[in-house]
mmCIF file with all atom_site columns, C-alpha atoms and ligand atoms in Angstrom:
data_model
loop_
_atom_site.group_PDB
_atom_site.id
_atom_site.type_symbol
_atom_site.label_atom_id
_atom_site.label_alt_id
_atom_site.label_comp_id
_atom_site.label_asym_id
_atom_site.label_entity_id
_atom_site.label_seq_id
_atom_site.pdbx_PDB_ins_code
_atom_site.Cartn_x
_atom_site.Cartn_y
_atom_site.Cartn_z
_atom_site.occupancy
_atom_site.B_iso_or_equiv
_atom_site.pdbx_formal_charge
_atom_site.auth_seq_id
_atom_site.auth_comp_id
_atom_site.auth_asym_id
_atom_site.auth_atom_id
_atom_site.pdbx_PDB_model_num
ATOM   1   C  CA  . PHE A 1 1   ? 17.283  -11.691 15.095  1.00 92.00 ? 1   PHE A CA  1
ATOM   2   C  CA  . ARG A 1 2   ? 17.447  -14.704 12.282  1.00 92.00 ? 2   ARG A CA  1
ATOM   3   C  CA  . LEU A 1 3   ? 18.009  -14.233 8.889   1.00 93.00 ? 3   LEU A CA  1
ATOM   4   C  CA  . ARG A 1 4   ? 15.434  -16.155 6.518   1.00 94.00 ? 4   ARG A CA  1
ATOM   5   C  CA  . PRO A 1 5   ? 16.469  -17.071 3.188   1.00 93.00 ? 5   PRO A CA  1
ATOM   6   C  CA  . VAL A 1 6   ? 14.479  -15.224 0.063   1.00 90.00 ? 6   VAL A CA  1
ATOM   7   C  CA  . ALA A 1 7   ? 14.194  -15.882 -3.183  1.00 82.00 ? 7   ALA A CA  1
ATOM   8   C  CA  . GLY A 1 8   ? 12.188  -12.696 -4.492  1.00 77.00 ? 8   GLY A CA  1
ATOM   9   C  CA  . LEU A 1 9   ? 11.070  -9.208  -3.712  1.00 81.00 ? 9   LEU A CA  1
ATOM   10  C  CA  . LEU A 1 10  ? 8.180   -10.000 -1.001  1.00 89.00 ? 10  LEU A CA  1
ATOM   11  C  CA  . SER A 1 11  ? 4.677   -8.041  -0.355  1.00 93.00 ? 11  SER A CA  1
ATOM   12  C  CA  . SER A 1 12  ? 5.127   -4.879  2.180   1.00 94.00 ? 12  SER A CA  1
ATOM   13  C  CA  . ARG A 1 13  ? 2.154   -6.986  4.776   1.00 96.00 ? 13  ARG A CA  1
ATOM   14  C  CA  . ASP A 1 14  ? 4.563   -10.156 3.972   1.00 95.00 ? 14  ASP A CA  1
ATOM   15  C  CA  . PHE A 1 15  ? 7.847   -8.507  5.070   1.00 95.00 ? 15  PHE A CA  1
ATOM   16  C  CA  . LEU A 1 16  ? 7.207   -6.626  8.399   1.00 96.00 ? 16  LEU A CA  1
ATOM   17  C  CA  . ALA A 1 17  ? 5.796   -9.446  9.345   1.00 96.00 ? 17  ALA A CA  1
ATOM   18  C  CA  . GLY A 1 18  ? 7.974   -10.869 9.820   1.00 96.00 ? 18  GLY A CA  1
ATOM   19  C  CA  . LEU A 1 19  ? 10.351  -8.253  11.911  1.00 96.00 ? 19  LEU A CA  1
ATOM   20  C  CA  . ALA A 1 20  ? 7.067   -8.508  14.388  1.00 95.00 ? 20  ALA A CA  1
ATOM   21  C  CA  . PHE A 1 21  ? 8.725   -12.353 14.933  1.00 95.00 ? 21  PHE A CA  1
ATOM   22  C  CA  . ARG A 1 22  ? 11.794  -11.397 15.131  1.00 95.00 ? 22  ARG A CA  1
ATOM   23  C  CA  . VAL A 1 23  ? 12.589  -12.717 11.143  1.00 95.00 ? 23  VAL A CA  1
ATOM   24  C  CA  . PHE A 1 24  ? 14.337  -11.161 9.094   1.00 95.00 ? 24  PHE A CA  1
ATOM   25  C  CA  . HIS A 1 25  ? 13.817  -11.647 5.464   1.00 95.00 ? 25  HIS A CA  1
ATOM   26  C  CA  . SER A 1 26  ? 17.671  -11.800 3.756   1.00 92.00 ? 26  SER A CA  1
ATOM   27  C  CA  . THR A 1 27  ? 17.841  -11.894 -0.205  1.00 89.00 ? 27  THR A CA  1
ATOM   28  C  CA  . GLN A 1 28  ? 21.630  -14.068 -1.051  1.00 88.00 ? 28  GLN A CA  1
ATOM   29  C  CA  . TYR A 1 29  ? 22.611  -12.506 -4.652  1.00 85.00 ? 29  TYR A CA  1
ATOM   30  C  CA  . ILE A 1 30  ? 25.126  -9.536  -5.200  1.00 87.00 ? 30  ILE A CA  1
ATOM   31  C  CA  . ARG A 1 31  ? 25.564  -6.510  -6.443  1.00 80.00 ? 31  ARG A CA  1
ATOM   32  C  CA  . HIS A 1 32  ? 27.396  -6.601  -10.213 1.00 82.00 ? 32  HIS A CA  1
ATOM   33  C  CA  . GLY A 1 33  ? 30.724  -5.758  -10.368 1.00 84.00 ? 33  GLY A CA  1
ATOM   34  C  CA  . SER A 1 34  ? 30.547  -3.140  -12.368 1.00 85.00 ? 34  SER A CA  1
ATOM   35  C  CA  . LYS A 1 35  ? 29.009  -0.981  -9.567  1.00 80.00 ? 35  LYS A CA  1
ATOM   36  C  CA  . PRO A 1 36  ? 29.777  -1.549  -6.167  1.00 78.00 ? 36  PRO A CA  1
ATOM   37  C  CA  . THR A 1 37  ? 29.097  1.421   -4.511  1.00 75.00 ? 37  THR A CA  1
ATOM   38  C  CA  . TYR A 1 38  ? 25.362  2.070   -4.977  1.00 75.00 ? 38  TYR A CA  1
ATOM   39  C  CA  . THR A 1 39  ? 22.792  -1.426  -5.515  1.00 74.00 ? 39  THR A CA  1
ATOM   40  C  CA  . PRO A 1 40  ? 19.099  0.151   -6.235  1.00 73.00 ? 40  PRO A CA  1
ATOM   41  C  CA  . GLU A 1 41  ? 17.885  -4.035  -5.476  1.00 77.00 ? 41  GLU A CA  1
ATOM   42  C  CA  . PRO A 1 42  ? 18.559  -4.999  -2.024  1.00 81.00 ? 42  PRO A CA  1
ATOM   43  C  CA  . ASP A 1 43  ? 22.382  -7.725  -2.164  1.00 84.00 ? 43  ASP A CA  1
ATOM   44  C  CA  . VAL A 1 44  ? 23.804  -9.478  0.222   1.00 88.00 ? 44  VAL A CA  1
ATOM   45  C  CA  . CYS A 1 45  ? 26.085  -6.460  1.253   1.00 86.00 ? 45  CYS A CA  1
ATOM   46  C  CA  . HIS A 1 46  ? 22.672  -4.608  1.848   1.00 88.00 ? 46  HIS A CA  1
ATOM   47  C  CA  . GLU A 1 47  ? 22.022  -7.292  4.585   1.00 90.00 ? 47  GLU A CA  1
ATOM   48  C  CA  . LEU A 1 48  ? 24.995  -7.953  5.741   1.00 91.00 ? 48  LEU A CA  1
ATOM   49  C  CA  . LEU A 1 49  ? 26.678  -4.823  6.238   1.00 89.00 ? 49  LEU A CA  1
ATOM   50  C  CA  . GLY A 1 50  ? 23.841  -2.761  6.138   1.00 90.00 ? 50  GLY A CA  1
ATOM   51  C  CA  . HIS A 1 51  ? 21.478  -4.112  7.785   1.00 93.00 ? 51  HIS A CA  1
ATOM   52  C  CA  . VAL A 1 52  ? 23.048  -7.325  10.381  1.00 94.00 ? 52  VAL A CA  1
ATOM   53  C  CA  . PRO A 1 53  ? 25.004  -5.782  12.708  1.00 93.00 ? 53  PRO A CA  1
ATOM   54  C  CA  . LEU A 1 54  ? 22.309  -2.896  13.641  1.00 90.00 ? 54  LEU A CA  1
ATOM   55  C  CA  . PHE A 1 55  ? 19.512  -6.512  14.976  1.00 92.00 ? 55  PHE A CA  1
ATOM   56  C  CA  . ALA A 1 56  ? 22.754  -6.364  17.367  1.00 91.00 ? 56  ALA A CA  1
ATOM   57  C  CA  . ASP A 1 57  ? 21.784  -3.673  19.251  1.00 89.00 ? 57  ASP A CA  1
ATOM   58  C  CA  . HIS A 1 58  ? 19.068  -4.482  21.548  1.00 87.00 ? 58  HIS A CA  1
ATOM   59  C  CA  . SER A 1 59  ? 17.443  -0.911  21.406  1.00 86.00 ? 59  SER A CA  1
ATOM   60  C  CA  . PHE A 1 60  ? 17.357  -1.226  17.492  1.00 89.00 ? 60  PHE A CA  1
ATOM   61  C  CA  . ALA A 1 61  ? 15.886  -4.348  17.143  1.00 91.00 ? 61  ALA A CA  1
ATOM   62  C  CA  . GLN A 1 62  ? 13.294  -3.737  19.043  1.00 90.00 ? 62  GLN A CA  1
ATOM   63  C  CA  . PHE A 1 63  ? 12.890  -0.755  17.589  1.00 90.00 ? 63  PHE A CA  1
ATOM   64  C  CA  . SER A 1 64  ? 13.077  -3.287  13.982  1.00 92.00 ? 64  SER A CA  1
ATOM   65  C  CA  . GLN A 1 65  ? 10.321  -5.593  15.660  1.00 94.00 ? 65  GLN A CA  1
ATOM   66  C  CA  . GLU A 1 66  ? 8.036   -2.408  16.662  1.00 91.00 ? 66  GLU A CA  1
ATOM   67  C  CA  . ILE A 1 67  ? 7.206   -1.396  13.443  1.00 93.00 ? 67  ILE A CA  1
ATOM   68  C  CA  . GLY A 1 68  ? 6.633   -5.290  12.861  1.00 95.00 ? 68  GLY A CA  1
ATOM   69  C  CA  . LEU A 1 69  ? 4.337   -5.972  15.633  1.00 94.00 ? 69  LEU A CA  1
ATOM   70  C  CA  . ALA A 1 70  ? 2.107   -2.049  14.294  1.00 92.00 ? 70  ALA A CA  1
ATOM   71  C  CA  . SER A 1 71  ? 1.581   -3.669  11.247  1.00 94.00 ? 71  SER A CA  1
ATOM   72  C  CA  . LEU A 1 72  ? 0.083   -7.134  11.768  1.00 94.00 ? 72  LEU A CA  1
ATOM   73  C  CA  . GLY A 1 73  ? -3.924  -7.284  11.072  1.00 91.00 ? 73  GLY A CA  1
ATOM   74  C  CA  . ALA A 1 74  ? -3.243  -3.075  10.154  1.00 93.00 ? 74  ALA A CA  1
ATOM   75  C  CA  . PRO A 1 75  ? -5.578  -1.840  7.332   1.00 93.00 ? 75  PRO A CA  1
ATOM   76  C  CA  . ASP A 1 76  ? -3.810  -1.527  3.684   1.00 93.00 ? 76  ASP A CA  1
ATOM   77  C  CA  . GLU A 1 77  ? -3.130  2.259   3.505   1.00 92.00 ? 77  GLU A CA  1
ATOM   78  C  CA  . TYR A 1 78  ? -0.925  1.888   6.881   1.00 94.00 ? 78  TYR A CA  1
ATOM   79  C  CA  . ILE A 1 79  ? 0.805   -0.256  6.032   1.00 95.00 ? 79  ILE A CA  1
ATOM   80  C  CA  . GLU A 1 80  ? 2.114   1.749   3.573   1.00 94.00 ? 80  GLU A CA  1
ATOM   81  C  CA  . LYS A 1 81  ? 2.443   4.324   5.858   1.00 95.00 ? 81  LYS A CA  1
ATOM   82  C  CA  . LEU A 1 82  ? 4.396   1.872   8.063   1.00 94.00 ? 82  LEU A CA  1
ATOM   83  C  CA  . ALA A 1 83  ? 6.414   0.478   4.687   1.00 95.00 ? 83  ALA A CA  1
ATOM   84  C  CA  . THR A 1 84  ? 7.866   3.534   4.351   1.00 95.00 ? 84  THR A CA  1
ATOM   85  C  CA  . VAL A 1 85  ? 8.591   4.627   8.572   1.00 94.00 ? 85  VAL A CA  1
ATOM   86  C  CA  . TYR A 1 86  ? 10.729  1.896   7.281   1.00 94.00 ? 86  TYR A CA  1
ATOM   87  C  CA  . TRP A 1 87  ? 12.259  3.163   4.592   1.00 95.00 ? 87  TRP A CA  1
ATOM   88  C  CA  . PHE A 1 88  ? 13.307  6.817   6.005   1.00 95.00 ? 88  PHE A CA  1
ATOM   89  C  CA  . THR A 1 89  ? 14.071  5.117   9.352   1.00 93.00 ? 89  THR A CA  1
ATOM   90  C  CA  . VAL A 1 90  ? 15.700  1.394   9.293   1.00 93.00 ? 90  VAL A CA  1
ATOM   91  C  CA  . GLU A 1 91  ? 16.955  1.772   5.357   1.00 93.00 ? 91  GLU A CA  1
ATOM   92  C  CA  . PHE A 1 92  ? 18.134  5.138   5.140   1.00 95.00 ? 92  PHE A CA  1
ATOM   93  C  CA  . GLY A 1 93  ? 17.612  7.142   8.806   1.00 93.00 ? 93  GLY A CA  1
ATOM   94  C  CA  . LEU A 1 94  ? 20.231  9.859   9.729   1.00 94.00 ? 94  LEU A CA  1
ATOM   95  C  CA  . CYS A 1 95  ? 20.497  9.895   14.066  1.00 92.00 ? 95  CYS A CA  1
ATOM   96  C  CA  . LYS A 1 96  ? 21.421  12.515  16.151  1.00 93.00 ? 96  LYS A CA  1
ATOM   97  C  CA  . GLN A 1 97  ? 24.877  11.500  18.730  1.00 91.00 ? 97  GLN A CA  1
ATOM   98  C  CA  . GLY A 1 98  ? 25.204  14.623  20.776  1.00 89.00 ? 98  GLY A CA  1
ATOM   99  C  CA  . SER A 1 99  ? 26.020  17.002  18.615  1.00 89.00 ? 99  SER A CA  1
ATOM   100 C  CA  . ALA A 1 100 ? 26.663  14.958  15.132  1.00 92.00 ? 100 ALA A CA  1
ATOM   101 C  CA  . ILE A 1 101 ? 24.079  14.345  12.435  1.00 92.00 ? 101 ILE A CA  1
ATOM   102 C  CA  . LYS A 1 102 ? 25.027  9.937   11.247  1.00 91.00 ? 102 LYS A CA  1
ATOM   103 C  CA  . ALA A 1 103 ? 23.341  7.390   9.208   1.00 92.00 ? 103 ALA A CA  1
ATOM   104 C  CA  . TYR A 1 104 ? 22.398  4.271   11.266  1.00 91.00 ? 104 TYR A CA  1
ATOM   105 C  CA  . GLY A 1 105 ? 20.068  3.550   7.966   1.00 91.00 ? 105 GLY A CA  1
ATOM   106 C  CA  . ALA A 1 106 ? 21.044  0.147   6.083   1.00 91.00 ? 106 ALA A CA  1
ATOM   107 C  CA  . GLY A 1 107 ? 20.192  1.935   2.555   1.00 90.00 ? 107 GLY A CA  1
ATOM   108 C  CA  . LEU A 1 108 ? 23.525  3.841   3.092   1.00 91.00 ? 108 LEU A CA  1
ATOM   109 C  CA  . LEU A 1 109 ? 25.506  1.458   5.244   1.00 90.00 ? 109 LEU A CA  1
ATOM   110 C  CA  . SER A 1 110 ? 25.940  -0.395  2.339   1.00 86.00 ? 110 SER A CA  1
ATOM   111 C  CA  . SER A 1 111 ? 26.166  2.498   -0.254  1.00 86.00 ? 111 SER A CA  1
ATOM   112 C  CA  . PHE A 1 112 ? 29.901  3.719   -0.005  1.00 85.00 ? 112 PHE A CA  1
ATOM   113 C  CA  . GLY A 1 113 ? 28.783  6.439   -2.171  1.00 88.00 ? 113 GLY A CA  1
ATOM   114 C  CA  . GLU A 1 114 ? 25.185  7.994   -1.156  1.00 90.00 ? 114 GLU A CA  1
ATOM   115 C  CA  . LEU A 1 115 ? 26.233  7.100   2.975   1.00 91.00 ? 115 LEU A CA  1
ATOM   116 C  CA  . LYS A 1 116 ? 29.411  10.354  1.220   1.00 92.00 ? 116 LYS A CA  1
ATOM   117 C  CA  . TYR A 1 117 ? 25.865  12.081  -0.538  1.00 94.00 ? 117 TYR A CA  1
ATOM   118 C  CA  . CYS A 1 118 ? 23.378  12.048  2.423   1.00 92.00 ? 118 CYS A CA  1
ATOM   119 C  CA  . LYS A 1 119 ? 26.208  14.244  4.124   1.00 90.00 ? 119 LYS A CA  1
ATOM   120 C  CA  . THR A 1 120 ? 26.228  16.884  1.340   1.00 92.00 ? 120 THR A CA  1
ATOM   121 C  CA  . ASP A 1 121 ? 24.437  20.096  1.628   1.00 91.00 ? 121 ASP A CA  1
ATOM   122 C  CA  . THR A 1 122 ? 21.551  18.461  -1.583  1.00 94.00 ? 122 THR A CA  1
ATOM   123 C  CA  . PRO A 1 123 ? 19.574  15.997  -0.169  1.00 94.00 ? 123 PRO A CA  1
ATOM   124 C  CA  . LYS A 1 124 ? 16.533  18.295  2.553   1.00 95.00 ? 124 LYS A CA  1
ATOM   125 C  CA  . LEU A 1 125 ? 17.119  17.012  6.239   1.00 95.00 ? 125 LEU A CA  1
ATOM   126 C  CA  . GLN A 1 126 ? 13.668  16.737  7.560   1.00 95.00 ? 126 GLN A CA  1
ATOM   127 C  CA  . PRO A 1 127 ? 13.387  16.214  12.183  1.00 95.00 ? 127 PRO A CA  1
ATOM   128 C  CA  . PHE A 1 128 ? 12.122  12.321  11.978  1.00 95.00 ? 128 PHE A CA  1
ATOM   129 C  CA  . ASP A 1 129 ? 8.060   12.273  13.141  1.00 94.00 ? 129 ASP A CA  1
ATOM   130 C  CA  . PRO A 1 130 ? 6.327   9.114   11.505  1.00 94.00 ? 130 PRO A CA  1
ATOM   131 C  CA  . GLU A 1 131 ? 2.624   11.006  10.714  1.00 93.00 ? 131 GLU A CA  1
ATOM   132 C  CA  . LYS A 1 132 ? 4.249   12.789  8.569   1.00 94.00 ? 132 LYS A CA  1
ATOM   133 C  CA  . THR A 1 133 ? 8.103   10.905  7.279   1.00 94.00 ? 133 THR A CA  1
ATOM   134 C  CA  . SER A 1 134 ? 5.103   8.280   6.709   1.00 94.00 ? 134 SER A CA  1
ATOM   135 C  CA  . LEU A 1 135 ? 2.570   10.038  3.613   1.00 94.00 ? 135 LEU A CA  1
ATOM   136 C  CA  . GLN A 1 136 ? 6.951   10.931  2.032   1.00 93.00 ? 136 GLN A CA  1
ATOM   137 C  CA  . LYS A 1 137 ? 7.060   9.784   -1.360  1.00 94.00 ? 137 LYS A CA  1
ATOM   138 C  CA  . TYR A 1 138 ? 9.623   8.472   -2.544  1.00 93.00 ? 138 TYR A CA  1
ATOM   139 C  CA  . PRO A 1 139 ? 12.327  7.251   -5.359  1.00 90.00 ? 139 PRO A CA  1
ATOM   140 C  CA  . ILE A 1 140 ? 14.094  3.112   -4.859  1.00 87.00 ? 140 ILE A CA  1
ATOM   141 C  CA  . THR A 1 141 ? 16.614  3.781   -7.840  1.00 84.00 ? 141 THR A CA  1
ATOM   142 C  CA  . GLU A 1 142 ? 18.493  6.901   -7.106  1.00 88.00 ? 142 GLU A CA  1
ATOM   143 C  CA  . TYR A 1 143 ? 19.953  8.806   -3.953  1.00 91.00 ? 143 TYR A CA  1
ATOM   144 C  CA  . GLN A 1 144 ? 17.454  9.805   -1.287  1.00 91.00 ? 144 GLN A CA  1
ATOM   145 C  CA  . PRO A 1 145 ? 16.231  13.667  -2.205  1.00 95.00 ? 145 PRO A CA  1
ATOM   146 C  CA  . VAL A 1 146 ? 14.503  13.803  1.809   1.00 95.00 ? 146 VAL A CA  1
ATOM   147 C  CA  . TYR A 1 147 ? 16.242  12.178  4.681   1.00 96.00 ? 147 TYR A CA  1
ATOM   148 C  CA  . PHE A 1 148 ? 14.556  12.328  8.119   1.00 96.00 ? 148 PHE A CA  1
ATOM   149 C  CA  . VAL A 1 149 ? 17.203  12.555  11.023  1.00 95.00 ? 149 VAL A CA  1
ATOM   150 C  CA  . ALA A 1 150 ? 15.654  10.379  14.681  1.00 93.00 ? 150 ALA A CA  1
ATOM   151 C  CA  . GLU A 1 151 ? 16.666  12.486  17.669  1.00 92.00 ? 151 GLU A CA  1
ATOM   152 C  CA  . SER A 1 152 ? 17.411  8.918   19.189  1.00 88.00 ? 152 SER A CA  1
ATOM   153 C  CA  . PHE A 1 153 ? 17.074  4.833   18.283  1.00 82.00 ? 153 PHE A CA  1
ATOM   154 C  CA  . GLU A 1 154 ? 14.807  5.579   22.221  1.00 84.00 ? 154 GLU A CA  1
ATOM   155 C  CA  . ASP A 1 155 ? 12.498  8.085   20.906  1.00 88.00 ? 155 ASP A CA  1
ATOM   156 C  CA  . ALA A 1 156 ? 12.138  7.050   17.111  1.00 86.00 ? 156 ALA A CA  1
ATOM   157 C  CA  . LYS A 1 157 ? 10.778  3.697   19.061  1.00 84.00 ? 157 LYS A CA  1
ATOM   158 C  CA  . GLU A 1 158 ? 8.472   5.826   21.496  1.00 88.00 ? 158 GLU A CA  1
ATOM   159 C  CA  . LYS A 1 159 ? 7.342   8.060   18.462  1.00 91.00 ? 159 LYS A CA  1
ATOM   160 C  CA  . VAL A 1 160 ? 6.330   5.679   16.092  1.00 88.00 ? 160 VAL A CA  1
ATOM   161 C  CA  . GLY A 1 161 ? 4.635   3.387   19.261  1.00 86.00 ? 161 GLY A CA  1
ATOM   162 C  CA  . LYS A 1 162 ? 2.296   6.108   19.466  1.00 90.00 ? 162 LYS A CA  1
ATOM   163 C  CA  . PHE A 1 163 ? 2.624   6.352   15.600  1.00 91.00 ? 163 PHE A CA  1
ATOM   164 C  CA  . ALA A 1 164 ? 0.632   3.009   16.226  1.00 88.00 ? 164 ALA A CA  1
ATOM   165 C  CA  . ALA A 1 165 ? -1.468  3.279   18.514  1.00 87.00 ? 165 ALA A CA  1
ATOM   166 C  CA  . THR A 1 166 ? -3.400  5.504   16.120  1.00 90.00 ? 166 THR A CA  1
ATOM   167 C  CA  . ILE A 1 167 ? -3.657  2.343   12.721  1.00 90.00 ? 167 ILE A CA  1
ATOM   168 C  CA  . PRO A 1 168 ? -7.831  1.591   13.749  1.00 90.00 ? 168 PRO A CA  1
ATOM   169 C  CA  . ARG A 1 169 ? -7.493  -2.034  14.868  1.00 87.00 ? 169 ARG A CA  1
ATOM   170 C  CA  . PRO A 1 170 ? -9.564  -4.043  16.979  1.00 83.00 ? 170 PRO A CA  1
ATOM   171 C  CA  . PHE A 1 171 ? -7.289  -5.827  19.087  1.00 85.00 ? 171 PHE A CA  1
ATOM   172 C  CA  . SER A 1 172 ? -3.728  -4.925  20.113  1.00 87.00 ? 172 SER A CA  1
ATOM   173 C  CA  . VAL A 1 173 ? -0.270  -7.923  19.694  1.00 90.00 ? 173 VAL A CA  1
ATOM   174 C  CA  . ARG A 1 174 ? 2.267   -8.408  21.801  1.00 91.00 ? 174 ARG A CA  1
ATOM   175 C  CA  . TYR A 1 175 ? 5.752   -10.813 21.240  1.00 92.00 ? 175 TYR A CA  1
ATOM   176 C  CA  . ASN A 1 176 ? 5.967   -14.027 23.340  1.00 89.00 ? 176 ASN A CA  1
ATOM   177 C  CA  . PRO A 1 177 ? 10.050  -14.127 23.484  1.00 87.00 ? 177 PRO A CA  1
ATOM   178 C  CA  . TYR A 1 178 ? 9.629   -17.303 25.412  1.00 87.00 ? 178 TYR A CA  1
ATOM   179 C  CA  . THR A 1 179 ? 7.153   -19.518 22.432  1.00 89.00 ? 179 THR A CA  1
ATOM   180 C  CA  . GLN A 1 180 ? 8.637   -16.616 19.939  1.00 90.00 ? 180 GLN A CA  1
ATOM   181 C  CA  . SER A 1 181 ? 4.972   -15.607 18.940  1.00 91.00 ? 181 SER A CA  1
ATOM   182 C  CA  . ILE A 1 182 ? 2.298   -13.969 18.656  1.00 93.00 ? 182 ILE A CA  1
ATOM   183 C  CA  . GLU A 1 183 ? -0.413  -13.374 21.359  1.00 91.00 ? 183 GLU A CA  1
ATOM   184 C  CA  . VAL A 1 184 ? -3.574  -11.592 20.233  1.00 91.00 ? 184 VAL A CA  1
ATOM   185 C  CA  . LEU A 1 185 ? -4.865  -9.600  23.133  1.00 89.00 ? 185 LEU A CA  1
ATOM   186 C  CA  . ASP A 1 186 ? -8.204  -9.863  22.760  1.00 86.00 ? 186 ASP A CA  1
ATOM   187 C  CA  . ASN A 1 187 ? -10.063 -11.278 25.692  1.00 88.00 ? 187 ASN A CA  1
ATOM   188 C  CA  . THR A 1 188 ? -9.905  -11.532 29.690  1.00 91.00 ? 188 THR A CA  1
ATOM   189 C  CA  . GLN A 1 189 ? -8.048  -14.305 29.505  1.00 89.00 ? 189 GLN A CA  1
ATOM   190 C  CA  . GLN A 1 190 ? -4.655  -12.816 27.622  1.00 87.00 ? 190 GLN A CA  1
ATOM   191 C  CA  . LEU A 1 191 ? -4.572  -10.242 29.519  1.00 90.00 ? 191 LEU A CA  1
ATOM   192 C  CA  . SER A 1 192 ? -4.668  -11.603 32.963  1.00 91.00 ? 192 SER A CA  1
ATOM   193 C  CA  . ASN A 1 193 ? -1.448  -14.612 31.455  1.00 88.00 ? 193 ASN A CA  1
ATOM   194 C  CA  . LEU A 1 194 ? 0.102   -10.551 30.413  1.00 89.00 ? 194 LEU A CA  1
ATOM   195 C  CA  . ALA A 1 195 ? -0.552  -9.008  34.441  1.00 92.00 ? 195 ALA A CA  1
ATOM   196 C  CA  . GLY A 1 196 ? 0.973   -12.921 35.418  1.00 91.00 ? 196 GLY A CA  1
ATOM   197 C  CA  . CYS A 1 197 ? 3.728   -11.797 33.536  1.00 88.00 ? 197 CYS A CA  1
ATOM   198 C  CA  . ILE A 1 198 ? 4.556   -8.236  34.349  1.00 92.00 ? 198 ILE A CA  1
ATOM   199 C  CA  . HIS A 1 199 ? 3.589   -9.212  37.862  1.00 94.00 ? 199 HIS A CA  1
ATOM   200 C  CA  . SER A 1 200 ? 6.790   -11.984 37.916  1.00 92.00 ? 200 SER A CA  1
ATOM   201 C  CA  . GLU A 1 201 ? 8.629   -9.258  36.221  1.00 92.00 ? 201 GLU A CA  1
ATOM   202 C  CA  . LEU A 1 202 ? 8.050   -6.639  38.931  1.00 95.00 ? 202 LEU A CA  1
ATOM   203 C  CA  . GLY A 1 203 ? 8.501   -9.621  41.449  1.00 95.00 ? 203 GLY A CA  1
ATOM   204 C  CA  . LYS A 1 204 ? 12.543  -9.172  39.894  1.00 95.00 ? 204 LYS A CA  1
ATOM   205 C  CA  . LEU A 1 205 ? 13.125  -5.677  39.950  1.00 95.00 ? 205 LEU A CA  1
ATOM   206 C  CA  . CYS A 1 206 ? 12.015  -5.517  42.727  1.00 95.00 ? 206 CYS A CA  1
ATOM   207 C  CA  . GLU A 1 207 ? 14.419  -7.927  44.208  1.00 95.00 ? 207 GLU A CA  1
ATOM   208 C  CA  . ALA A 1 208 ? 17.610  -7.088  42.325  1.00 95.00 ? 208 ALA A CA  1
ATOM   209 C  CA  . LEU A 1 209 ? 16.342  -3.018  44.040  1.00 95.00 ? 209 LEU A CA  1
ATOM   210 C  CA  . LYS A 1 210 ? 16.241  -4.133  47.387  1.00 95.00 ? 210 LYS A CA  1
ATOM   211 C  CA  . LYS A 1 211 ? 19.408  -5.886  46.935  1.00 94.00 ? 211 LYS A CA  1
ATOM   212 C  CA  . LEU A 1 212 ? 20.961  -3.118  45.739  1.00 91.00 ? 212 LEU A CA  1
ATOM   213 C  CA  . GLU A 1 213 ? 20.417  -1.089  48.317  1.00 86.00 ? 213 GLU A CA  1
HETATM 214 FE FE1 . FE2 B 2 .   ? 17.334  -3.137  3.792   1.00 83.83 ? 301 FE2 B FE1 1
#
């Protein structure tokens, strides 16, 4: 993932599209010194303390990109749903780790105040389910009344993948890491290229497995 500076608020469609290309649009200004524990708007503390460390986690980075890929060419109503899923995961997500529930959302990691609050009995905790999560309303200038708890990043990624498959669009997309571009899988040539890539990767896998025997 790369950070790209942005001067103001992007539309949900533009912001999510960036994630598909492994680009995270980032603010550069800093919160007011009189309110260090919470900021209603993202600031550079939020970006650098909240978002950046998690992009170093392979599984989480992929999860973020999945949401972005799902947004490409999606109808407006689904962009809103994906933006809501993003809000309750990447921004304010909680996740199980063993028997503990931990915060991973950047909005929580960059807000000392809300981080303490989310572990109190006041907010409601619900299991992460994109179908339901995507319909949840939320305030943007105060602590969240509801949080969604994922079983794991892998589980959340799988659920978002299944949810994305229900988005009506006439094509599938794939990120090509070699060219850092998006391929639209809507013709036999593209599918045959993809099959070639999978074949080559499988060859490497088989070779490595043999060496382990
Ligand atoms: Fe954020």
